[in-house]
Short mmCIF file of C-alpha atoms and ligand atoms in Angstrom, two decimals:
data_model
loop_
_atom_site.label_atom_id
_atom_site.label_comp_id
_atom_site.label_asym_id
_atom_site.label_seq_id
_atom_site.Cartn_x
_atom_site.Cartn_y
_atom_site.Cartn_z
CA MET A 1 36.26 -49.45 -28.95
CA PRO A 2 32.84 -47.88 -29.73
CA ILE A 3 30.84 -46.53 -26.82
CA PRO A 4 27.61 -48.60 -26.48
CA ALA A 5 24.34 -46.77 -27.09
CA SER A 6 23.21 -47.55 -23.54
CA PHE A 7 26.05 -45.33 -22.31
CA CYS A 8 23.71 -42.41 -23.00
CA PRO A 9 22.05 -41.64 -19.66
CA ASP A 10 18.33 -41.11 -19.12
CA LEU A 11 17.79 -37.38 -19.24
CA MET A 12 15.72 -35.34 -16.85
CA GLY A 13 15.96 -31.75 -15.74
CA CYS A 14 14.40 -28.49 -14.71
CA LEU A 15 13.30 -25.64 -16.95
CA SER A 16 13.75 -22.56 -14.86
CA GLN A 17 14.35 -18.88 -15.13
CA GLY A 18 16.86 -17.10 -12.92
CA ALA A 19 17.79 -20.26 -10.98
CA ALA A 20 21.33 -20.89 -12.21
CA GLY A 21 22.35 -22.27 -8.81
CA ASN A 22 19.35 -24.58 -8.53
CA PRO A 23 20.02 -26.77 -5.41
CA THR A 24 17.48 -29.40 -6.51
CA VAL A 25 20.03 -30.60 -9.09
CA ALA A 26 22.28 -31.90 -6.28
CA MET A 27 19.23 -33.42 -4.57
CA VAL A 28 18.03 -35.40 -7.60
CA GLU A 29 21.49 -36.46 -8.72
CA ALA A 30 22.20 -37.73 -5.17
CA ALA A 31 19.18 -40.02 -5.57
CA PHE A 32 20.49 -41.27 -8.93
CA ALA A 33 23.93 -41.98 -7.43
CA HIS A 34 22.48 -43.69 -4.34
CA HIS A 35 20.19 -45.99 -6.33
CA GLY A 36 22.56 -46.64 -9.24
CA ILE A 37 20.21 -44.94 -11.71
CA HIS A 38 21.96 -44.18 -15.01
CA GLY A 39 20.44 -40.72 -15.30
CA ARG A 40 21.35 -37.05 -15.39
CA TYR A 41 19.31 -34.12 -14.08
CA VAL A 42 20.26 -30.73 -15.45
CA ASN A 43 19.13 -27.19 -14.83
CA MET A 44 18.18 -25.35 -18.04
CA GLU A 45 17.66 -21.61 -18.11
CA VAL A 46 14.78 -20.86 -20.48
CA PRO A 47 13.22 -17.44 -21.04
CA PRO A 48 9.40 -17.49 -21.41
CA GLU A 49 9.49 -16.78 -25.17
CA LYS A 50 11.65 -19.88 -25.72
CA LEU A 51 9.57 -22.31 -23.64
CA ALA A 52 7.74 -23.87 -26.63
CA ASP A 53 11.01 -24.50 -28.47
CA ALA A 54 12.59 -25.94 -25.32
CA VAL A 55 9.74 -28.42 -24.78
CA LYS A 56 9.88 -29.43 -28.44
CA GLY A 57 13.62 -30.04 -28.06
CA LEU A 58 13.23 -32.14 -24.90
CA ARG A 59 10.57 -34.21 -26.70
CA ALA A 60 12.89 -34.73 -29.67
CA VAL A 61 15.88 -35.86 -27.61
CA GLY A 62 13.76 -38.19 -25.49
CA PHE A 63 13.86 -36.60 -22.04
CA ARG A 64 12.05 -38.84 -19.55
CA GLY A 65 10.63 -35.78 -17.91
CA PHE A 66 11.39 -32.43 -16.40
CA ASN A 67 10.40 -30.03 -13.67
CA LEU A 68 9.30 -26.46 -14.27
CA SER A 69 9.71 -23.50 -12.00
CA MET A 70 7.92 -20.16 -12.23
CA PRO A 71 6.99 -18.61 -14.63
CA HIS A 72 6.72 -21.77 -16.75
CA LYS A 73 4.27 -23.78 -14.62
CA VAL A 74 1.12 -22.46 -16.33
CA ALA A 75 2.51 -21.57 -19.77
CA VAL A 76 3.63 -25.16 -20.36
CA ILE A 77 0.09 -26.61 -20.24
CA PRO A 78 -0.88 -26.08 -23.93
CA LEU A 79 2.45 -27.63 -24.97
CA LEU A 80 1.64 -30.98 -23.31
CA ASP A 81 -0.46 -33.99 -24.35
CA GLY A 82 -2.47 -34.26 -21.13
CA LEU A 83 -2.70 -33.48 -17.42
CA GLY A 84 -2.95 -35.53 -14.25
CA GLU A 85 -6.06 -35.02 -12.09
CA SER A 86 -4.57 -32.62 -9.57
CA ALA A 87 -2.53 -30.66 -12.14
CA ALA A 88 -5.79 -30.03 -14.02
CA ALA A 89 -7.55 -28.80 -10.88
CA ILE A 90 -4.57 -26.71 -9.76
CA GLY A 91 -4.09 -25.24 -13.24
CA ALA A 92 -0.29 -25.57 -13.02
CA VAL A 93 2.35 -28.18 -13.83
CA ASN A 94 5.68 -28.48 -12.04
CA CYS A 95 6.59 -31.96 -13.27
CA VAL A 96 6.28 -33.40 -16.78
CA VAL A 97 6.45 -37.15 -17.27
CA ARG A 98 6.98 -38.95 -20.60
CA ARG A 99 4.51 -41.83 -20.85
CA GLY A 100 5.04 -43.65 -24.15
CA ASP A 101 5.39 -40.83 -26.64
CA GLN A 102 3.19 -38.46 -24.64
CA LEU A 103 4.25 -35.70 -22.30
CA ILE A 104 1.87 -35.59 -19.33
CA GLY A 105 1.80 -32.70 -16.86
CA GLU A 106 1.66 -33.51 -13.16
CA ASN A 107 1.84 -31.35 -10.08
CA THR A 108 4.02 -32.76 -7.33
CA ASP A 109 4.16 -29.60 -5.16
CA GLY A 110 0.94 -30.40 -3.30
CA LYS A 111 1.64 -34.14 -3.34
CA GLY A 112 5.06 -33.43 -1.81
CA PHE A 113 3.37 -31.44 0.94
CA LEU A 114 0.90 -34.23 1.56
CA ARG A 115 3.69 -36.81 1.83
CA SER A 116 5.42 -34.68 4.49
CA LEU A 117 2.15 -34.17 6.35
CA ALA A 118 1.39 -37.89 6.24
CA ASP A 119 4.36 -38.51 8.53
CA ILE A 120 2.47 -36.56 11.21
CA THR A 121 -1.26 -36.94 10.54
CA ASP A 122 -4.00 -38.01 8.15
CA PRO A 123 -5.70 -34.78 6.95
CA LYS A 124 -9.02 -36.57 6.35
CA GLY A 125 -11.81 -34.70 8.12
CA LYS A 126 -9.46 -32.06 9.56
CA THR A 127 -10.00 -28.28 9.62
CA VAL A 128 -7.29 -26.40 7.73
CA VAL A 129 -6.53 -22.68 7.81
CA LEU A 130 -4.57 -21.82 4.66
CA PHE A 131 -2.86 -18.47 4.13
CA GLY A 132 -2.26 -17.65 0.47
CA ALA A 133 -3.91 -18.48 -2.84
CA GLY A 134 -0.96 -18.45 -5.28
CA GLY A 135 0.61 -21.42 -7.03
CA ALA A 136 1.94 -23.22 -3.94
CA ALA A 137 -1.22 -22.64 -1.89
CA ARG A 138 -3.45 -23.88 -4.75
CA ALA A 139 -1.35 -27.03 -5.12
CA VAL A 140 -1.48 -27.75 -1.39
CA ALA A 141 -5.22 -27.00 -1.18
CA VAL A 142 -6.18 -29.23 -4.10
CA GLU A 143 -4.19 -32.21 -2.77
CA LEU A 144 -5.63 -31.73 0.71
CA ALA A 145 -9.12 -31.59 -0.81
CA LEU A 146 -8.49 -34.82 -2.72
CA ALA A 147 -7.23 -36.33 0.58
CA GLY A 148 -10.57 -35.53 2.24
CA VAL A 149 -9.97 -32.44 4.39
CA GLY A 150 -13.20 -31.64 6.26
CA ARG A 151 -13.16 -27.85 6.12
CA PHE A 152 -10.97 -25.12 4.64
CA VAL A 153 -10.64 -21.58 5.95
CA LEU A 154 -8.89 -19.55 3.23
CA VAL A 155 -7.12 -16.29 3.99
CA ASN A 156 -5.48 -14.25 1.22
CA ARG A 157 -4.36 -10.66 0.74
CA SER A 158 -6.04 -10.30 -2.65
CA ALA A 159 -9.72 -11.24 -2.40
CA GLU A 160 -9.90 -11.98 -6.13
CA ARG A 161 -7.23 -14.70 -5.99
CA GLY A 162 -8.77 -16.03 -2.79
CA ARG A 163 -12.15 -16.33 -4.53
CA GLN A 164 -10.59 -18.24 -7.43
CA LEU A 165 -9.24 -20.84 -5.01
CA LEU A 166 -12.57 -20.93 -3.16
CA ASP A 167 -14.35 -21.59 -6.48
CA THR A 168 -11.97 -24.47 -7.23
CA LEU A 169 -12.45 -26.06 -3.81
CA VAL A 170 -16.20 -25.62 -3.60
CA GLY A 171 -17.24 -25.62 -7.27
CA LYS A 172 -14.90 -28.29 -8.67
CA LEU A 173 -13.93 -30.41 -5.68
CA HIS A 174 -17.15 -30.05 -3.63
CA CYS A 175 -15.38 -29.16 -0.37
CA ARG A 176 -16.58 -27.21 2.63
CA ALA A 177 -14.63 -23.96 2.43
CA GLU A 178 -14.91 -20.27 3.25
CA LEU A 179 -12.80 -17.21 2.48
CA LEU A 180 -12.24 -14.85 5.41
CA PRO A 181 -10.88 -11.30 5.25
CA TRP A 182 -7.29 -10.65 6.36
CA ASN A 183 -7.23 -7.37 8.24
CA GLY A 184 -4.35 -7.20 10.68
CA ASP A 185 -3.36 -10.25 12.71
CA PHE A 186 -5.63 -13.15 11.81
CA ALA A 187 -7.18 -15.00 14.78
CA LEU A 188 -7.45 -18.73 14.17
CA PRO A 189 -10.99 -20.08 14.58
CA ASP A 190 -11.68 -22.68 17.29
CA GLY A 191 -11.28 -26.20 16.01
CA THR A 192 -8.34 -25.46 13.70
CA ASP A 193 -6.23 -28.62 13.29
CA ILE A 194 -3.70 -27.55 10.66
CA VAL A 195 -2.34 -24.06 9.87
CA ILE A 196 -0.43 -23.54 6.63
CA ASN A 197 1.52 -20.57 5.38
CA GLY A 198 1.14 -20.90 1.60
CA THR A 199 2.32 -17.34 0.95
CA SER A 200 5.86 -16.23 0.16
CA ILE A 201 6.08 -14.29 3.45
CA GLY A 202 9.33 -15.39 5.11
CA LEU A 203 11.17 -16.32 1.92
CA TYR A 204 14.85 -15.41 2.42
CA ASP A 205 13.89 -13.42 5.55
CA PRO A 206 13.99 -15.31 8.87
CA GLU A 207 12.40 -12.38 10.72
CA ALA A 208 9.46 -11.76 8.31
CA ARG A 209 6.21 -12.12 10.19
CA LEU A 210 2.99 -13.66 8.91
CA PRO A 211 0.13 -11.46 10.17
CA LEU A 212 -1.27 -14.05 12.57
CA ASP A 213 -2.39 -13.68 16.17
CA THR A 214 0.01 -16.28 17.57
CA SER A 215 -1.85 -16.30 20.90
CA THR A 216 -4.58 -18.26 19.05
CA LEU A 217 -2.14 -21.10 18.24
CA ARG A 218 -2.95 -24.16 20.38
CA PRO A 219 -0.58 -26.91 21.57
CA GLY A 220 -0.74 -29.96 19.31
CA GLN A 221 -1.85 -28.04 16.21
CA ILE A 222 0.22 -28.70 13.11
CA VAL A 223 1.78 -25.54 11.67
CA ALA A 224 3.31 -25.88 8.22
CA ASP A 225 5.21 -23.46 6.03
CA VAL A 226 5.74 -23.85 2.28
CA VAL A 227 8.72 -21.50 2.49
CA PHE A 228 11.87 -23.63 2.30
CA SER A 229 14.57 -20.97 2.64
CA PRO A 230 15.19 -20.50 5.48
CA PRO A 231 13.87 -23.92 6.52
CA VAL A 232 12.95 -22.61 9.97
CA THR A 233 10.82 -19.53 9.44
CA ARG A 234 9.61 -17.16 12.12
CA LEU A 235 6.17 -18.79 11.92
CA LEU A 236 7.65 -22.21 12.67
CA ARG A 237 9.69 -20.82 15.57
CA ASP A 238 6.59 -19.14 17.05
CA ALA A 239 4.59 -22.32 16.52
CA LYS A 240 7.16 -24.43 18.35
CA ASP A 241 7.19 -21.96 21.24
CA ARG A 242 3.40 -22.37 21.51
CA GLY A 243 3.64 -26.18 21.65
CA CYS A 244 2.55 -26.76 18.04
CA ILE A 245 4.05 -29.32 15.67
CA PRO A 246 6.11 -27.53 12.99
CA LEU A 247 6.39 -28.82 9.42
CA ASP A 248 8.94 -27.11 7.19
CA GLY A 249 8.93 -26.35 3.45
CA LEU A 250 12.23 -28.12 2.91
CA SER A 251 10.60 -31.52 3.45
CA MET A 252 7.87 -30.53 0.94
CA LEU A 253 10.60 -29.68 -1.58
CA VAL A 254 12.36 -32.98 -0.93
CA ASN A 255 9.14 -34.94 -1.30
CA GLN A 256 8.18 -33.30 -4.59
CA GLY A 257 11.64 -34.41 -5.76
CA VAL A 258 11.05 -37.94 -4.46
CA LEU A 259 7.84 -38.12 -6.48
CA GLY A 260 9.50 -36.72 -9.61
CA VAL A 261 12.26 -39.34 -9.49
CA GLN A 262 9.66 -42.05 -8.94
CA TYR A 263 7.54 -40.83 -11.89
CA TRP A 264 10.56 -40.72 -14.22
CA THR A 265 12.47 -43.84 -13.21
CA GLY A 266 10.00 -46.10 -11.38
CA VAL A 267 12.34 -46.13 -8.37
CA LEU A 268 11.05 -44.74 -5.06
CA PRO A 269 14.19 -42.93 -3.88
CA ASP A 270 15.45 -42.57 -0.33
CA ALA A 271 14.10 -39.22 0.93
CA ALA A 272 16.79 -38.95 3.62
CA VAL A 273 19.56 -39.10 1.00
CA MET A 274 17.84 -36.37 -1.03
CA HIS A 275 17.20 -34.26 2.07
CA ARG A 276 20.88 -34.37 3.06
CA ALA A 277 22.01 -33.44 -0.46
CA LEU A 278 19.53 -30.56 -0.71
CA ALA A 279 20.44 -29.17 2.71
CA ALA A 280 24.15 -29.37 1.84
CA ALA A 281 23.58 -27.62 -1.52
CA MET A 282 21.62 -24.88 0.25
CA GLY A 283 24.19 -24.61 3.02
CA VAL A 284 21.60 -25.18 5.78
P1 LIG B 1 2.76 -16.86 -5.94
O1 LIG B 1 3.36 -15.58 -6.39
O2 LIG B 1 1.96 -17.66 -6.89
O3 LIG B 1 1.83 -16.56 -4.65
C1 LIG B 1 2.29 -15.81 -3.58
C2 LIG B 1 1.25 -15.79 -2.48
O4 LIG B 1 1.79 -15.07 -1.35
C3 LIG B 1 -0.04 -15.09 -2.85
O5 LIG B 1 -1.11 -15.68 -2.14
C4 LIG B 1 0.22 -13.66 -2.34
O6 LIG B 1 -0.97 -12.96 -2.07
C5 LIG B 1 0.93 -13.96 -1.05
N1 LIG B 1 1.75 -12.86 -0.56
C6 LIG B 1 2.96 -12.46 -1.03
N2 LIG B 1 3.42 -11.43 -0.31
C7 LIG B 1 2.47 -11.15 0.63
C8 LIG B 1 2.38 -10.20 1.68
N3 LIG B 1 3.33 -9.31 1.91
N4 LIG B 1 1.28 -10.23 2.46
C9 LIG B 1 0.30 -11.13 2.26
N5 LIG B 1 0.34 -12.06 1.26
C10 LIG B 1 1.41 -12.07 0.47
O7 LIG B 1 3.97 -17.70 -5.34
P2 LIG B 1 4.03 -19.28 -5.13
O8 LIG B 1 2.72 -19.71 -4.59
O9 LIG B 1 4.60 -19.94 -6.32
O10 LIG B 1 5.15 -19.40 -3.98
C11 LIG B 1 4.84 -19.08 -2.63
C12 LIG B 1 5.96 -19.63 -1.75
O11 LIG B 1 5.96 -21.06 -1.83
C13 LIG B 1 7.36 -19.18 -2.17
O12 LIG B 1 8.08 -18.87 -1.01
C14 LIG B 1 7.94 -20.42 -2.84
O13 LIG B 1 9.35 -20.49 -2.73
C15 LIG B 1 7.28 -21.52 -2.03
N6 LIG B 1 7.21 -22.81 -2.69
C16 LIG B 1 7.67 -23.88 -1.98
C17 LIG B 1 7.66 -25.13 -2.53
C18 LIG B 1 8.19 -26.27 -1.74
O14 LIG B 1 8.35 -27.36 -2.31
N7 LIG B 1 8.47 -26.08 -0.46
C19 LIG B 1 7.12 -25.37 -3.88
C20 LIG B 1 6.61 -24.18 -4.53
C21 LIG B 1 6.67 -22.95 -3.93
P3 LIG B 1 -1.73 -12.17 -3.26
O15 LIG B 1 -2.56 -13.21 -3.96
O16 LIG B 1 -2.53 -11.18 -2.55
O17 LIG B 1 -0.68 -11.59 -4.16
#
């Protein structure tokens, strides 16, 4: 009996480097299983010099889309047919979506953050203090700007990278923003509504300390961390102790996955199912 052509699943995946045990595979495939989606999501190790060939191959075999992890998020741009609005402003793509015969680059990192934040507050008109100006911080900042944040205070170790993000927010997105120096423990300005660690400080180190004067944290402020491993960073523990509302990077990671599945399949997946699968795969 011949196997019908429709037996071939819809293909999606992640082009990564050095992420052989990528836990997002379990997260996305749990969504497929839960919603009866006939798809597969695979992790593919691709060195930078092979990225162009890999994208050509995924195009040829009809992948519905794929994620990219560092260092591919910027290098992939010239290989695509177009960019979504925020991906263009961020200057990085973490999610490619096939629309017709075109591969369009989106950025779901910042959108995932925004989705998590939306469970707690509407950022419109709020004052945000953002530490970091790398890929994750840029993605978060651009989405927050598009969502109508009132004022940004940017804080980054390297002034040059901080200025680049300031230029994007002020020059391209017409936001109110300033870049402040980071010498020692940063004191939050009065009126701060949302504090975000967009740096990699705390990644794989539960005791790593963001240079922040925690006595300036106020009860009721939202304190978010993009770091997802460990899910509860030192910053989030300190924030909770000071009566703030913590928001972890794991929910941002889940929500970027939710958006990816929705882009590729049209199904809005159950975030709780994906969260459970991701946490189990990470052993947290
Ligand atoms: P980048 O390398 O692009 O940026 C790193 C940022 O951290 C820069 O702003 C850098 O400052 C700053 N930084 C690093 N070390 C220090 C330090 N010791 N002191 C002060 N600043 C420091 O990385 P990404 O933006 O891609 O990733 C940042 C974090 O976000 C990682 O932990 C990553 O895992 C996480 N992430 C989480 C996602 C999620 O879904 N939860 C999605 C994507 C990323 P400088 O500019 O001076 O070098």
